[in-house]
Tab-separated table of C-alpha atoms in Angstrom:
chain	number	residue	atom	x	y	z
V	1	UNK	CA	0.193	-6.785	-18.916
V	2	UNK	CA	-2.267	-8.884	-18.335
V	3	UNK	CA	-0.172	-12.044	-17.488
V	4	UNK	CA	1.501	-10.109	-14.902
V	5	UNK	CA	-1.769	-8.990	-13.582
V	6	UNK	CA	-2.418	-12.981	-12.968
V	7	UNK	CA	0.969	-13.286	-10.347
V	8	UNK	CA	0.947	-12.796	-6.451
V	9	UNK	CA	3.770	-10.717	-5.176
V	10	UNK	CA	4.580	-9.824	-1.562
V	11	UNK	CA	6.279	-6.364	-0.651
V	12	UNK	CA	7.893	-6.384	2.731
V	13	UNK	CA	7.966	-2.335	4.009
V	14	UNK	CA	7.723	-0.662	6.783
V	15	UNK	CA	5.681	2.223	7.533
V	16	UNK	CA	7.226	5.477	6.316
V	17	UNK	CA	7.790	7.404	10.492
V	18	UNK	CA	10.262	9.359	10.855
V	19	UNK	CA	12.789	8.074	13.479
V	20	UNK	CA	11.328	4.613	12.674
V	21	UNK	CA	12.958	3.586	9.448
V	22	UNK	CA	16.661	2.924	7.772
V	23	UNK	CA	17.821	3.386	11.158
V	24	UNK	CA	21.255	2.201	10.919
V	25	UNK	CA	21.348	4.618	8.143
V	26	UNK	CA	19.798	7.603	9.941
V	27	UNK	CA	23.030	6.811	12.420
V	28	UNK	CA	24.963	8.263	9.507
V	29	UNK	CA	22.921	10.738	7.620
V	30	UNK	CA	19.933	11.916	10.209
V	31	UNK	CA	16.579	10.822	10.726
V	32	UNK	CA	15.588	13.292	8.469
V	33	UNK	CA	17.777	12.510	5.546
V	34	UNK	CA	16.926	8.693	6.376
V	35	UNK	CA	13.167	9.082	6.415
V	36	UNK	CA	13.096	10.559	3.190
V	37	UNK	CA	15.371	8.445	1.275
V	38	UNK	CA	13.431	5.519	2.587
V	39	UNK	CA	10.153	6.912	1.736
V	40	UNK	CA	11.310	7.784	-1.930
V	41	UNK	CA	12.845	3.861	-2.312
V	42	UNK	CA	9.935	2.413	-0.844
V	43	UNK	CA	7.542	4.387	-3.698
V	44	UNK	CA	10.024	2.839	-5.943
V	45	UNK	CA	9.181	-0.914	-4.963
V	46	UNK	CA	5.334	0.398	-5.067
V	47	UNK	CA	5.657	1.249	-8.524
V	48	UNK	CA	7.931	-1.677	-9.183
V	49	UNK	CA	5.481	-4.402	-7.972
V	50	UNK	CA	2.080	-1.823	-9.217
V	51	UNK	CA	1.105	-4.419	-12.703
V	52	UNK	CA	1.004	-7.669	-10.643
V	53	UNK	CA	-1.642	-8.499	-8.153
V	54	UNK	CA	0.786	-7.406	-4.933
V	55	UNK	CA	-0.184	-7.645	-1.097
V	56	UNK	CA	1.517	-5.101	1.031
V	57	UNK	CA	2.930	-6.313	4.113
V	58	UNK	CA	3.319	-3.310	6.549
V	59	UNK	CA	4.876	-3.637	10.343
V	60	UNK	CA	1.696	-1.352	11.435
V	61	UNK	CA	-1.229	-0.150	10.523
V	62	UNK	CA	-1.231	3.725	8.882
V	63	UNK	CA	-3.255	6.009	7.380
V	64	UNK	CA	-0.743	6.798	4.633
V	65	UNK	CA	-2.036	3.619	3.242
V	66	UNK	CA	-5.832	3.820	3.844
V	67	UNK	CA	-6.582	4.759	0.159
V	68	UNK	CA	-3.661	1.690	-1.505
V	69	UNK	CA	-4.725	-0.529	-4.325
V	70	UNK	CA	-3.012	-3.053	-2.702
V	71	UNK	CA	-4.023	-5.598	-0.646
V	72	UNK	CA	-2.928	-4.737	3.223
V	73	UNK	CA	-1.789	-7.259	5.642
V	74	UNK	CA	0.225	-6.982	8.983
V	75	UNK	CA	3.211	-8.426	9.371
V	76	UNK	CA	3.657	-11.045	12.360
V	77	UNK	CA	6.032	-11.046	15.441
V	78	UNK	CA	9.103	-12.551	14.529
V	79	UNK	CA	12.357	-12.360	12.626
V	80	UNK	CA	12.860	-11.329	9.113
V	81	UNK	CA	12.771	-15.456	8.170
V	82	UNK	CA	9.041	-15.665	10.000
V	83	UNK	CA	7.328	-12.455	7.973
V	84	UNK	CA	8.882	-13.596	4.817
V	85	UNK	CA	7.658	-17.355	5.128
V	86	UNK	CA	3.993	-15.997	6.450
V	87	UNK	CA	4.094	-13.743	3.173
V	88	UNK	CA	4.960	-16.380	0.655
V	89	UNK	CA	3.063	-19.302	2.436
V	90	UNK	CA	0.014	-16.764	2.247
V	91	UNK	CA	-0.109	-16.950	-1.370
V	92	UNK	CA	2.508	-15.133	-2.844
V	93	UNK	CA	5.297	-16.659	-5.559
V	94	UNK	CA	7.826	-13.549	-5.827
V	95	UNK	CA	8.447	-11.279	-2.210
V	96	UNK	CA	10.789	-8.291	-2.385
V	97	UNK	CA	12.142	-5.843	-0.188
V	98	UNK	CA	11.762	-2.246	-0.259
V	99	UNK	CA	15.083	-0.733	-0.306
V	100	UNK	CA	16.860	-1.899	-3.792
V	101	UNK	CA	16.757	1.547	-6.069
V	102	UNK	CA	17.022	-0.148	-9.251
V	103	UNK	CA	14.134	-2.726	-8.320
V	104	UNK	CA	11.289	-2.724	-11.223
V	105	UNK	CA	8.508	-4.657	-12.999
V	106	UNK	CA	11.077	-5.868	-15.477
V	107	UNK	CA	13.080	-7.540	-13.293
V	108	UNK	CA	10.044	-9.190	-10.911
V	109	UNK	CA	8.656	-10.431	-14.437
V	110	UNK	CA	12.282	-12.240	-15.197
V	111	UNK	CA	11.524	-13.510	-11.629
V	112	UNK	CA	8.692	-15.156	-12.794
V	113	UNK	CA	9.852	-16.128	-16.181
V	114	UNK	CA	12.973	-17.872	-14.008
V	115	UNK	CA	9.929	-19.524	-12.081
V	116	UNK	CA	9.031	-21.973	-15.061
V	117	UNK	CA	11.904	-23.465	-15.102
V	118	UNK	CA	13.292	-23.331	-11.210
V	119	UNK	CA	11.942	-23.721	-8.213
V	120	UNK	CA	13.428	-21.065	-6.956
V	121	UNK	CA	14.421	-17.910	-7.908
V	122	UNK	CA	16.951	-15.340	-6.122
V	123	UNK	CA	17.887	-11.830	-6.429
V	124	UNK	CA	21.133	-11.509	-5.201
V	125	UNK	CA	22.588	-7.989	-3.478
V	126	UNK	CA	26.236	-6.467	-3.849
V	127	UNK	CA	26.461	-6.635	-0.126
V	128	UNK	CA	25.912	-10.372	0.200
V	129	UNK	CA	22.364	-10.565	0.968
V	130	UNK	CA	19.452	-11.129	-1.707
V	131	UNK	CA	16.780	-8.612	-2.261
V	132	UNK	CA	13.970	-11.186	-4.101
V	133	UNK	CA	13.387	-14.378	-3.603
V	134	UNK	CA	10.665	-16.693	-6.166
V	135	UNK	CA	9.770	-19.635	-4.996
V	136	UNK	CA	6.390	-22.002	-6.155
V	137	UNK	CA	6.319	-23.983	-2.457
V	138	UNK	CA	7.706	-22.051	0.458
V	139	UNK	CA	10.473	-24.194	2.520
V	140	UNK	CA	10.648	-23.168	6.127
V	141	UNK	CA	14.227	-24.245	6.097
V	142	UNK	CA	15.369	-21.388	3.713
V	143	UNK	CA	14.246	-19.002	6.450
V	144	UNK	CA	14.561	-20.648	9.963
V	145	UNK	CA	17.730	-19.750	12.099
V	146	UNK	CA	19.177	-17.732	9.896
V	147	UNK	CA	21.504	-14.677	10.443
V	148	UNK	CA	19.746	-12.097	8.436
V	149	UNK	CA	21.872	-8.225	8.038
V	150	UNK	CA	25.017	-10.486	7.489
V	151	UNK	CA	27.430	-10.688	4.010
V	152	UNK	CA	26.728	-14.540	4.032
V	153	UNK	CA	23.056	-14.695	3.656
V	154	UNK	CA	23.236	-15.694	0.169
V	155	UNK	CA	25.853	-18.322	0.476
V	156	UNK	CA	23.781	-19.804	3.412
V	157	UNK	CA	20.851	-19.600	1.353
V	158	UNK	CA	22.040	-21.285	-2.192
V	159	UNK	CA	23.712	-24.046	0.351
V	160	UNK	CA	20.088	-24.899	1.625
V	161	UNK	CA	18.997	-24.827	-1.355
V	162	UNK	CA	21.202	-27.594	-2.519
V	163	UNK	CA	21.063	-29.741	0.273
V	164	UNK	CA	17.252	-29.293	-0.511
V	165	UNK	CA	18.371	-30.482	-3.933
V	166	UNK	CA	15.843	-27.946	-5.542
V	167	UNK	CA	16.954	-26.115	-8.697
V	168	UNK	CA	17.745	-22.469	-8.661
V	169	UNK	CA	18.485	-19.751	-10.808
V	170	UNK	CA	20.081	-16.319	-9.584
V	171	UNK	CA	19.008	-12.874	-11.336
V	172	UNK	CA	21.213	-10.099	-11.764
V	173	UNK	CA	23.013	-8.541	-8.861
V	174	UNK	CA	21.354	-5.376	-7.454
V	175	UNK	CA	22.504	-3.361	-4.580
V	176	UNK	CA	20.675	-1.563	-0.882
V	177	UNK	CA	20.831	1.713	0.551
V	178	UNK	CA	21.988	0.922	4.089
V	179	UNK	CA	25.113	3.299	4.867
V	180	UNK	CA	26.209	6.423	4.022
V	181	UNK	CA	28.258	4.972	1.038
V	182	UNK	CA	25.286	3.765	-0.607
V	183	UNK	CA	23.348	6.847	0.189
V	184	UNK	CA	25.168	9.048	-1.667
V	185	UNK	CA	25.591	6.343	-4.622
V	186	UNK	CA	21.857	6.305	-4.655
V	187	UNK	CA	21.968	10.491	-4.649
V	188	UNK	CA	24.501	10.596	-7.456
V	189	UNK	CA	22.497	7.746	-9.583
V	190	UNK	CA	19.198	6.419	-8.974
V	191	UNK	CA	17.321	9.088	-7.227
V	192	UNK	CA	13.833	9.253	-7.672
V	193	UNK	CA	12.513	7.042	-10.202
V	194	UNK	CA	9.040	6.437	-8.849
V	195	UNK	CA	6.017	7.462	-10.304
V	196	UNK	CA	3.232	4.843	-9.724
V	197	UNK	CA	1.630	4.355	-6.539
V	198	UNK	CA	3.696	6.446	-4.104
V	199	UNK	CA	3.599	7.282	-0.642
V	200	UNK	CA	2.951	10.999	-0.512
C-alpha cells in the first residue's frame, strides 16, 4: 500500500448537478435516473483511485467536495484533449475517467506496473474509446485535434503512438455507461460497488 501511496493519479469528473451530468444518457433514462447513476459511478472511481496520491479535477467548484482528501484542481477551458494534457503535464502518470463501473485500484496498479516497461499505458473501452491512459512524459500530439465521443479514438490513438514510435501496452477492455443499453447492463451487474470516499 505504500508503493501505491508514492504514484500521482488524475481523476477527470464532473460535479455531481442534476441536469448537468451523463446528459446524453439522461436523453434516455431522465435527469433523475442519470444524476444518480453518475453520482454512484463517479464514487466508484473515488474509491478506485482512494490508495494513490490522486488530484481531483472537477469542471467547477462545489461544496460536495469541500471536506475531499484529495487534492482539488479546476479543470481548464478546452476540449477533452486540453484538460487531460493539463492533468498529466501537472504531475500526474495514470488519469482516468469517471464513468467505467468496473474501474478499481487493481487495475490503476497494473497501470503502473505496465508503466516500467512502456511508455505508455492504455485502457481500452468496448465502445472504442479508452477509459485510462499511463504515460511517464505527456505528448501533446496524443491529445490535439482529436475527435473525442467517437468509436475510433483508440485506433487514432495507438496510430500516434506508433508514428511516435513509443512503446505501448493495452490493459484489459472495460466498458462506459453512456446509453440506455449500458444503463441497464450496469443495473443488472455492477451496481454499487463503492465504498471509499463517496460523494454523499
Amino acid at each position: 500500500m505504500i508503493e501505491l501511496a508514492q504514484q500521482k493519479v488524475a481523476l477527470l469528473a464532473r460535479v455531481p448537478v442534476l441536469g448537468q451530468v451523463k446528459q446524453r444518457l439522461a436523453a434516455e433514462i431522465g435527469d433523475t435516473a442519470a444524476f444518480q447513476c453518475y453520482r454512484e459511478l463517479l464514487n466508484v472511481a473515488l474509491a478506485a483511485v482512494s490508495p494513490f496520491t490522486t488530484t481531483l479535477w472537477l469542471d467547477q467548484l462545489d461544496s460536495q467536495f469541500s471536506n475531499s482528501s484529495f487534492e482539488i484542481r479546476i479543470q481548464p477551458p478546452g476540449d477533452l484533449g486540453v484538460r487531460m494534457f493539463t492533468a498529466l503535464k501537472a504531475g500526474a502518470k495514470v488519469l482516468i475517467g469517471s464513468d467505467i463501473p468496473e474501474i478499481s485500484s487493481e487495475y490503476i496498479a497494473l497501470a503502473f506496473q505496465r508503466l516500467k516497461e512502456h511508455e505508455v499505458v492504455l485502457g481500452p473501452t468496448e465502445d472504442g474509446g479508452y477509459c485510462l491512459i499511463g504515460m511517464h512524459k505527456p505528448r501533446r500530439d496524443l491529445f490535439d485535434n482529436m475527435c473525442w465521443g467517437q468509436d475510433s479514438v483508440l485506433e487514432e490513438t495507438f496510430s500516434r503512438i506508433q508514428r511516435l514510435n513509443l512503446s505501448v501496452s493495452l490493459l484489459p477492455k472495460l466498458w462506459d455507461v453512456d446509453d440506455s443499453a449500458s444503463y441497464i447492463r450496469w443495473c443488472e451487474s455492477c451496481r454499487p460497488r463503492a465504498t471509499n470516499g463517496t460523494v454523499e
